[in-house]
């Protein structure tokens, strides 16, 4: 008998491999083979897409740490006398909620680390969602067919912000209790339904005995369930609509250029999750946050100087501090407190409505009904980008206004002067940011067109035979030139005709409004160069000029014919002009 190391062919085996049997068992019950198309799902590779992943991974950390904290937290307003490890609070009456928070922080092994990890994860998640929303807004990824997903994502941002405020209020310390007192005042300021909402949320006058248990139920059951459902639907729509991508060679409305889900993207996403988790754990270990033991339990007759909410509520705090105490009485003896209603209810509601409905405003103004899977660069839409910058400026003015007492103390300034500066700044700073940002975007468009037509500066100086010194310009690469010239030019809606054949136009007012809105959105754009301008620009990159024998501008070239006019099909010239000419021909046809 002779021994052999050769394996029998697959067809000769009598039993299937164990892995195949396990896969067949799972498929017969779960139908996993029907999802094999997801393995080759392509994800584009761009750094700006990672903010959504940071928010998702922070949410996972929030769920894990939140489950752990529920095992030790007691959401009760029943009064007790503290006698735990923190000697400074011995003998002080407090609620069970506050006492259990102290017990988690000082007596439970690893409790303070988990508390801070939970809090840092909430702050990072909200910050990542804000930047993620800005990225979608600036690049126009909310256009058809993603309007519904935009609304879902924006609703997630609002819900996560409210969830953070509710969770921040659970310890019942002096700082969070002050925030709850403000929230009660805001709720009461809502006309007609304010008192009913206060009874529903707080169970009566604050503090009472019901607010923390009710908020606890909202925090661990209702709101996380809604957020988890919306995240699932949001991701399903991302898979269904396919990912957006920035313009570039080989990228069209019908494809996605990137990495497949398995194994490349899965490995990268898994590594990035542990990186986010590690950064959050590092912050929780070395950066103290929300030290509730320094504030003490909540008492209605006490408040700490310099008390500030978490950053995502800073703009509401600033709006309340900046708003004058206006109120009036309507017939029937009902008092409307505009000092609270306007900054804390009307202002955020209007702001959220404008942001949420922006995709529909753009679609209505342009009459665009096409699907869009390619992203815009922010500079390509100066009005939209300037509008976003004005919103950010508005938010920052109110955010710093919420810290007017801290700024006044640290910089030895007048509190009243800072308050008036905020009141004036909420009107001046956003307008200034809008004008400056729009001019910057138009200037960047001019610079891009200049680079396409005349090349980029190289910093090299050349002396021509007749003694003139010139700077050598290098042509842009094909991908960069294509990305610049592939932008969409949206036409402005035409002005309406007042009457035709003696018949008055019944839709003139609506059409005039649409014309003005579209002119505001897309008017005064820098036009793309024409085909003739692109052909003339090729002369700047004549190879003969590199030796000083051709054009006197000294702009060298890598390829092309000696007359500077390369073929228009884009396969010879390497400076991107031929590809740009081909792009313009496609758009023309």
XYZ file of C-alpha atoms in Angstrom:
589
model
C 0.000 0.000 0.000
C 1.322 3.403 -0.951
C 0.495 6.553 0.975
C -0.555 9.695 -0.867
C -1.219 13.295 0.137
C -3.587 13.982 -2.741
C -7.134 14.974 -1.828
C -10.108 13.349 -3.460
C -11.952 15.545 -5.973
C -15.013 17.378 -4.758
C -17.333 15.229 -6.888
C -16.010 12.064 -5.216
C -16.714 13.152 -1.652
C -19.561 11.388 0.110
C -20.379 14.145 2.641
C -20.586 17.922 2.299
C -18.169 20.128 4.255
C -19.373 21.224 7.674
C -19.419 24.888 6.641
C -21.716 24.139 3.708
C -24.055 22.177 5.959
C -24.244 25.066 8.421
C -24.875 27.533 5.588
C -27.628 25.326 4.114
C -29.224 24.981 7.557
C -29.240 28.748 8.054
C -30.496 29.444 4.520
C -33.419 27.021 4.849
C -34.610 28.979 7.877
C -33.466 32.544 7.235
C -33.118 32.790 3.465
C -29.644 34.315 3.708
C -28.723 33.371 0.126
C -31.291 35.886 -1.094
C -29.101 38.659 0.345
C -25.901 37.641 -1.417
C -26.162 40.743 -3.606
C -25.229 42.806 -0.544
C -21.767 41.249 -0.499
C -20.776 43.216 -3.608
C -22.580 46.397 -2.548
C -20.195 49.248 -3.401
C -19.410 52.075 -0.970
C -17.628 55.215 -2.200
C -14.481 56.201 -0.375
C -14.488 59.791 0.894
C -13.590 61.211 4.293
C -16.780 63.267 4.595
C -18.900 60.085 4.569
C -17.378 58.989 7.881
C -19.382 61.385 10.063
C -22.491 59.251 9.657
C -20.477 56.212 10.739
C -19.201 58.063 13.800
C -22.802 58.851 14.779
C -23.854 55.230 14.245
C -20.963 53.785 16.246
C -21.514 56.292 19.049
C -25.153 55.186 19.142
C -24.036 51.571 19.568
C -21.810 52.592 22.482
C -24.738 54.536 23.940
C -26.959 51.460 23.824
C -24.336 49.238 25.471
C -23.478 51.667 28.249
C -27.128 52.636 28.736
C -28.138 49.023 29.363
C -25.379 48.764 31.965
C -26.449 51.972 33.724
C -30.096 50.861 33.997
C -28.964 48.070 36.339
C -27.837 50.571 38.984
C -29.889 53.735 38.458
C -32.995 54.314 40.568
C -35.369 56.788 38.823
C -37.255 57.762 41.953
C -38.033 61.180 43.402
C -38.461 59.695 46.889
C -36.386 61.651 49.357
C -33.474 60.072 51.201
C -30.494 61.217 53.260
C -27.143 60.542 51.679
C -24.596 58.508 53.643
C -22.345 57.171 50.903
C -18.671 57.436 49.959
C -18.673 61.134 49.107
C -18.179 62.707 52.534
C -18.946 66.273 51.414
C -22.628 65.377 50.881
C -23.181 63.369 54.041
C -26.465 64.135 55.758
C -27.927 66.133 52.869
C -31.479 65.267 51.783
C -31.757 64.305 48.120
C -33.798 62.204 45.739
C -33.095 58.543 45.134
C -32.222 59.422 41.531
C -29.406 61.711 42.657
C -28.254 59.296 45.367
C -28.084 56.399 42.899
C -26.075 58.582 40.490
C -23.579 59.224 43.288
C -23.503 55.525 44.094
C -22.731 54.696 40.451
C -19.965 57.297 40.418
C -18.229 56.353 43.695
C -19.307 52.904 44.856
C -19.903 50.788 41.734
C -16.688 49.439 40.208
C -16.136 51.192 36.883
C -19.342 53.152 37.328
C -17.855 56.601 36.795
C -16.077 55.410 33.635
C -19.310 54.027 32.177
C -21.234 57.180 33.139
C -18.729 59.398 31.410
C -18.467 57.060 28.419
C -22.258 57.274 28.057
C -22.221 61.064 28.301
C -19.300 61.536 25.894
C -20.918 59.169 23.391
C -24.082 61.285 23.449
C -22.150 64.508 22.837
C -20.078 62.998 20.018
C -23.129 61.417 18.387
C -25.035 64.709 18.278
C -21.951 66.545 16.979
C -21.401 63.903 14.273
C -25.062 64.088 13.262
C -24.859 67.879 12.983
C -21.788 67.690 10.714
C -23.373 64.799 8.791
C -26.484 66.924 8.168
C -24.354 69.867 7.065
C -22.491 67.617 4.630
C -25.745 66.479 3.042
C -27.039 70.053 2.908
C -23.889 71.502 1.325
C -23.491 68.766 -1.297
C -27.144 68.544 -2.340
C -27.534 64.850 -1.570
C -31.118 65.528 -0.429
C -32.393 65.766 -4.003
C -34.624 63.187 -5.652
C -34.974 60.337 -4.729
C -33.671 61.063 -1.206
C -36.117 63.682 0.058
C -37.842 61.222 2.407
C -34.523 59.966 3.738
C -33.484 63.585 4.342
C -36.595 64.065 6.476
C -35.849 60.849 8.362
C -32.274 61.924 9.020
C -33.298 65.387 10.167
C -35.950 63.879 12.453
C -33.223 61.669 13.908
C -31.124 64.744 14.681
C -34.018 66.412 16.524
C -34.928 63.237 18.433
C -31.344 62.524 19.459
C -30.999 66.095 20.715
C -34.155 65.738 22.825
C -32.994 62.322 23.999
C -29.718 63.843 25.132
C -31.533 66.556 27.084
C -33.829 64.024 28.766
C -30.926 61.784 29.755
C -28.907 64.764 30.968
C -31.825 65.653 33.296
C -32.142 62.254 35.003
C -29.499 62.659 37.782
C -31.672 65.384 39.397
C -28.663 67.475 40.342
C -28.756 71.246 40.684
C -27.504 71.905 37.136
C -29.860 69.550 35.300
C -32.724 70.573 37.604
C -32.237 74.183 36.554
C -32.512 73.050 32.929
C -35.726 71.185 33.711
C -37.120 74.312 35.366
C -36.412 76.239 32.150
C -38.019 73.444 30.098
C -41.128 73.684 32.281
C -41.302 77.449 31.684
C -40.940 76.957 27.930
C -43.709 74.348 27.936
C -46.025 76.621 29.916
C -45.396 79.472 27.446
C -47.004 77.527 24.573
C -50.463 79.032 24.050
C -53.576 76.912 24.664
C -51.826 73.550 25.161
C -48.940 74.570 27.432
C -50.597 73.599 30.703
C -51.773 70.266 29.323
C -48.292 69.432 28.051
C -46.839 70.365 31.435
C -49.200 67.981 33.199
C -48.326 65.224 30.726
C -44.556 65.676 30.988
C -44.052 66.773 34.589
C -47.137 65.384 36.290
C -47.897 68.771 37.829
C -45.788 71.625 39.102
C -42.063 70.974 38.955
C -40.289 69.257 40.639
C -43.108 67.058 41.949
C -42.699 63.293 42.106
C -43.331 62.125 38.536
C -40.912 63.974 36.264
C -37.820 61.744 36.675
C -39.718 58.423 36.384
C -41.536 59.697 33.288
C -38.379 61.032 31.685
C -36.647 57.754 32.522
C -39.308 55.817 30.612
C -38.915 58.183 27.669
C -35.124 57.879 27.816
C -34.719 54.104 27.952
C -37.831 52.876 26.100
C -39.822 55.243 23.921
C -37.206 57.488 22.346
C -34.478 54.817 21.838
C -37.058 52.576 20.179
C -38.105 55.321 17.780
C -34.473 56.265 17.080
C -33.491 52.643 16.446
C -36.431 52.187 14.060
C -35.593 55.383 12.170
C -31.898 54.430 11.944
C -32.900 51.060 10.461
C -35.205 52.660 7.894
C -32.565 55.287 7.126
C -29.918 52.641 6.388
C -32.363 50.599 4.311
C -33.020 53.651 2.148
C -29.268 54.266 1.830
C -28.858 50.729 0.472
C -31.917 50.996 -1.749
C -31.077 54.345 -3.326
C -27.339 53.513 -3.512
C -24.669 55.878 -2.268
C -24.032 59.327 -3.645
C -20.558 60.233 -4.850
C -18.645 63.288 -5.978
C -18.194 63.940 -9.681
C -15.119 62.612 -11.398
C -13.906 60.520 -14.340
C -15.796 57.257 -14.595
C -18.509 58.368 -12.166
C -22.012 58.731 -13.562
C -25.569 58.853 -12.316
C -25.857 55.121 -12.969
C -22.841 53.688 -11.153
C -20.944 53.855 -7.862
C -17.151 53.823 -7.744
C -15.725 52.543 -4.484
C -15.027 49.471 -2.365
C -17.295 46.387 -2.036
C -19.015 45.590 1.241
C -17.160 42.303 1.616
C -14.377 42.119 2.530
C -12.911 45.633 2.082
C -15.577 47.942 3.498
C -16.498 45.533 6.310
C -12.892 45.402 7.481
C -12.516 49.172 7.299
C -15.828 49.799 9.074
C -14.988 47.289 11.801
C -11.624 48.885 12.419
C -13.179 52.346 12.429
C -15.755 51.246 15.015
C -13.024 50.174 17.417
C -11.173 53.408 16.730
C -14.273 55.464 17.620
C -14.864 53.281 20.672
C -11.252 53.770 21.763
C -11.413 57.555 21.407
C -14.646 57.680 23.407
C -13.150 55.456 26.098
C -10.060 57.681 26.245
C -12.233 60.776 26.658
C -14.231 59.038 29.389
C -11.042 58.087 31.204
C -9.110 61.362 31.086
C -11.682 64.156 30.507
C -14.119 64.627 33.366
C -17.634 65.591 32.362
C -20.789 66.367 34.321
C -19.409 65.986 37.894
C -22.832 66.017 39.563
C -21.334 65.795 43.065
C -19.988 69.355 42.779
C -23.462 70.785 42.102
C -25.451 69.084 44.825
C -29.091 67.991 44.639
C -31.664 70.207 42.981
C -33.368 72.845 45.099
C -35.705 75.434 43.667
C -34.168 78.273 45.715
C -30.591 77.661 44.551
C -28.670 78.013 41.295
C -24.985 77.938 40.433
C -23.295 80.930 38.844
C -21.991 80.137 35.385
C -24.305 77.156 34.925
C -24.352 76.014 31.302
C -26.263 73.229 29.540
C -24.654 70.738 27.194
C -23.427 72.375 24.004
C -26.343 71.275 21.806
C -28.758 73.254 24.017
C -26.512 76.313 24.177
C -28.269 78.185 21.360
C -31.660 77.937 23.121
C -30.081 79.208 26.322
C -28.577 82.127 24.409
C -31.874 82.922 22.707
C -33.664 83.034 26.050
C -31.005 85.284 27.604
C -30.946 87.678 24.653
C -34.702 88.033 24.238
C -36.280 91.018 26.046
C -39.075 90.224 28.489
C -41.969 91.048 26.174
C -45.497 89.977 26.997
C -49.020 91.093 26.239
C -52.513 90.185 27.323
C -55.060 89.049 24.750
C -58.828 89.426 25.207
C -60.008 87.041 27.869
C -57.181 87.822 30.250
C -54.664 85.357 28.748
C -51.024 86.470 28.970
C -48.704 85.607 26.063
C -45.073 85.585 27.199
C -43.144 86.438 24.032
C -39.889 86.551 26.011
C -40.055 82.749 26.179
C -42.403 81.782 23.348
C -40.481 83.527 20.561
C -36.891 82.380 21.303
C -37.616 78.883 22.653
C -40.666 77.749 20.633
C -41.272 79.808 17.493
C -37.627 80.389 16.532
C -36.443 76.726 16.639
C -39.684 75.534 15.032
C -39.325 77.902 12.076
C -35.624 77.089 11.737
C -36.264 73.346 11.721
C -39.124 73.705 9.230
C -36.954 75.677 6.782
C -34.104 73.162 6.949
C -36.404 70.140 6.688
C -38.351 71.521 3.698
C -35.351 72.902 1.788
C -35.179 69.961 -0.700
C -38.763 70.620 -1.751
C -38.053 74.350 -2.111
C -35.164 73.678 -4.503
C -37.151 71.145 -6.518
C -40.074 73.557 -6.826
C -37.893 76.504 -7.809
C -36.022 74.607 -10.520
C -38.753 72.283 -11.706
C -36.176 69.493 -11.477
C -37.748 66.037 -11.473
C -34.641 64.013 -12.376
C -32.826 61.621 -10.049
C -29.455 62.815 -8.768
C -26.730 60.509 -7.470
C -23.755 62.816 -8.033
C -22.892 65.358 -5.361
C -22.237 69.069 -5.770
C -19.210 70.835 -4.423
C -20.287 73.578 -1.974
C -18.751 76.301 -4.158
C -20.937 75.263 -7.087
C -24.036 76.534 -5.249
C -23.071 79.831 -3.631
C -26.576 80.679 -2.403
C -27.154 77.332 -0.707
C -23.686 77.356 0.866
C -24.106 80.955 2.016
C -27.488 80.113 3.512
C -25.963 77.229 5.489
C -23.131 79.453 6.720
C -25.647 82.068 7.871
C -27.518 79.399 9.863
C -24.257 78.268 11.463
C -23.350 81.877 12.252
C -26.789 82.450 13.763
C -26.366 79.341 15.907
C -22.886 80.355 17.088
C -23.990 83.864 18.079
C -26.743 82.414 20.258
C -24.395 79.707 21.524
C -21.929 82.277 22.863
C -24.854 84.333 24.107
C -25.768 81.406 26.348
C -22.408 81.872 28.080
C -22.667 85.641 28.523
C -22.132 85.433 32.290
C -19.025 83.271 31.928
C -17.605 85.530 29.211
C -18.312 88.622 31.308
C -16.546 87.126 34.322
C -13.513 85.722 32.518
C -12.857 88.767 30.328
C -14.040 91.423 32.809
C -16.735 92.755 30.485
C -20.175 94.170 31.078
C -22.929 91.554 31.061
C -25.400 94.039 29.588
C -23.014 94.983 26.788
C -22.526 91.315 25.883
C -26.290 90.786 25.874
C -26.808 93.749 23.531
C -23.968 92.528 21.329
C -25.811 89.196 21.003
C -29.094 90.948 20.226
C -27.485 92.931 17.444
C -25.279 90.066 16.313
C -28.171 87.683 15.585
C -29.174 90.036 12.760
C -25.793 91.366 11.589
C -23.482 88.343 11.805
C -25.639 85.897 9.759
C -26.166 88.527 7.043
C -22.446 89.259 6.939
C -21.627 85.538 6.845
C -24.079 85.092 3.956
C -22.522 87.862 1.849
C -18.919 86.848 2.572
C -19.533 83.129 1.949
C -21.310 83.777 -1.334
C -18.480 86.005 -2.555
C -15.933 83.365 -1.552
C -17.816 80.671 -3.482
C -18.003 82.855 -6.592
C -14.309 83.669 -6.239
C -13.472 79.965 -6.000
C -15.513 79.340 -9.150
C -13.559 82.058 -10.973
C -10.290 80.537 -9.775
C -11.303 77.051 -10.937
C -12.217 78.315 -14.411
C -8.957 80.268 -14.542
C -6.994 77.126 -13.710
C -8.786 75.161 -16.408
C -8.092 77.792 -19.062
C -4.581 78.860 -18.042
C -3.265 76.068 -15.821
C -2.035 76.115 -12.264
C 0.924 78.110 -11.023
C 4.087 76.099 -10.595
C 6.333 78.714 -8.959
C 8.937 78.235 -11.698
C 10.184 81.364 -13.458
C 11.536 81.172 -17.015
C 13.376 83.746 -19.054
C 12.464 83.921 -22.722
C 15.066 84.599 -25.487
C 14.042 88.241 -25.775
C 14.597 88.775 -22.012
C 11.051 88.564 -20.655
C 10.512 86.667 -17.400
C 7.326 84.612 -17.123
C 5.932 82.062 -14.668
C 5.395 78.592 -16.065
C 1.872 77.241 -15.686
C 1.188 73.504 -15.637
C -2.042 72.039 -17.032
C -4.542 70.512 -14.646
C -4.818 66.763 -14.614
C -7.739 65.213 -16.424
C -9.695 64.253 -13.293
C -9.512 67.707 -11.724
C -10.487 69.508 -14.916
C -13.368 67.097 -15.477
C -14.658 67.614 -11.922
C -14.622 71.387 -12.356
C -16.379 71.455 -15.710
C -18.888 68.683 -15.045
C -21.040 70.810 -12.754
C -24.703 71.188 -13.600
C -25.991 74.531 -14.820
C -29.545 74.917 -13.636
C -31.619 77.379 -15.662
C -33.567 80.115 -13.940
C -37.326 79.771 -14.163
C -38.634 82.225 -16.782
C -40.520 85.330 -15.746
C -44.279 84.980 -16.274
C -46.195 86.706 -19.024
C -48.834 89.065 -17.662
C -51.318 88.237 -20.385
C -51.495 86.386 -23.678
C -53.924 87.273 -26.465
C -55.697 89.606 -24.092
C -56.272 86.898 -21.462
C -54.817 87.537 -18.017
C -52.402 84.892 -16.739
C -54.114 83.339 -13.676
C -50.797 81.881 -12.427
C -48.712 85.014 -12.857
C -48.187 85.605 -9.135
C -47.089 82.021 -8.459
C -44.796 81.975 -11.506
C -43.257 85.295 -10.492
C -42.502 83.924 -7.018
C -40.904 80.855 -8.544
C -38.867 83.030 -10.912
C -37.556 85.146 -8.055
C -36.709 82.168 -5.859
C -34.855 80.381 -8.670
C -33.024 83.597 -9.558
C -31.999 83.910 -5.901
C -30.809 80.317 -5.831
C -29.009 80.117 -9.178
C -28.568 83.658 -10.455
C -25.166 85.317 -10.986
C -23.349 82.009 -11.351
C -19.923 81.997 -12.980
C -20.523 80.523 -16.464
C -18.511 77.529 -17.574
C -16.091 78.147 -20.454
C -17.427 77.540 -23.929
C -15.979 75.049 -26.373
C -14.222 77.850 -28.246
C -12.600 79.105 -25.041
C -11.394 75.612 -24.203
C -9.922 75.192 -27.678
C -8.140 78.544 -27.452
C -6.813 77.632 -24.012
C -4.996 74.653 -25.511
C -2.640 77.097 -27.182
C -1.270 77.989 -23.742
C 0.005 74.437 -23.421
C 1.785 74.187 -26.790
C 4.835 71.904 -26.326
C 6.922 74.267 -28.435
C 6.393 77.025 -25.875
C 8.208 74.984 -23.254
C 11.443 75.694 -25.125
C 10.577 79.322 -25.679
C 9.876 78.882 -29.391
C 6.093 78.966 -29.350
C 3.688 81.105 -27.459
C 5.348 83.745 -25.365
C 3.402 82.919 -22.201
C 5.684 80.005 -21.421
C 2.957 77.579 -20.432
C 4.321 74.107 -21.001
C 2.359 71.018 -21.958
C 2.716 67.318 -21.552
C 0.940 66.118 -24.659
C -1.017 67.363 -27.634
C -0.218 68.318 -31.221
C 2.264 71.017 -32.082
C -0.479 73.486 -32.952
C -1.996 73.255 -29.487
C -5.254 71.714 -30.679
C -5.442 68.121 -29.479
C -8.208 65.790 -30.598
C -11.561 66.434 -28.964
C -12.248 62.815 -28.072
C -10.103 63.069 -24.932
C -7.629 60.231 -25.555
C -4.460 62.195 -26.341
C -4.209 65.323 -24.239
C -3.447 64.736 -20.553
C -4.427 68.182 -19.311
C -8.124 67.418 -19.076
C -9.261 69.849 -21.771
C -10.163 67.098 -24.205
C -12.218 65.329 -21.552
C -13.898 68.624 -20.756
C -14.708 69.140 -24.435
C -16.210 65.668 -24.582
C -18.255 66.449 -21.450
C -19.618 69.616 -23.043
C -20.491 67.724 -26.220
C -22.441 65.168 -24.168
C -24.311 67.894 -22.313
C -25.090 69.656 -25.606
C -26.526 66.505 -27.149
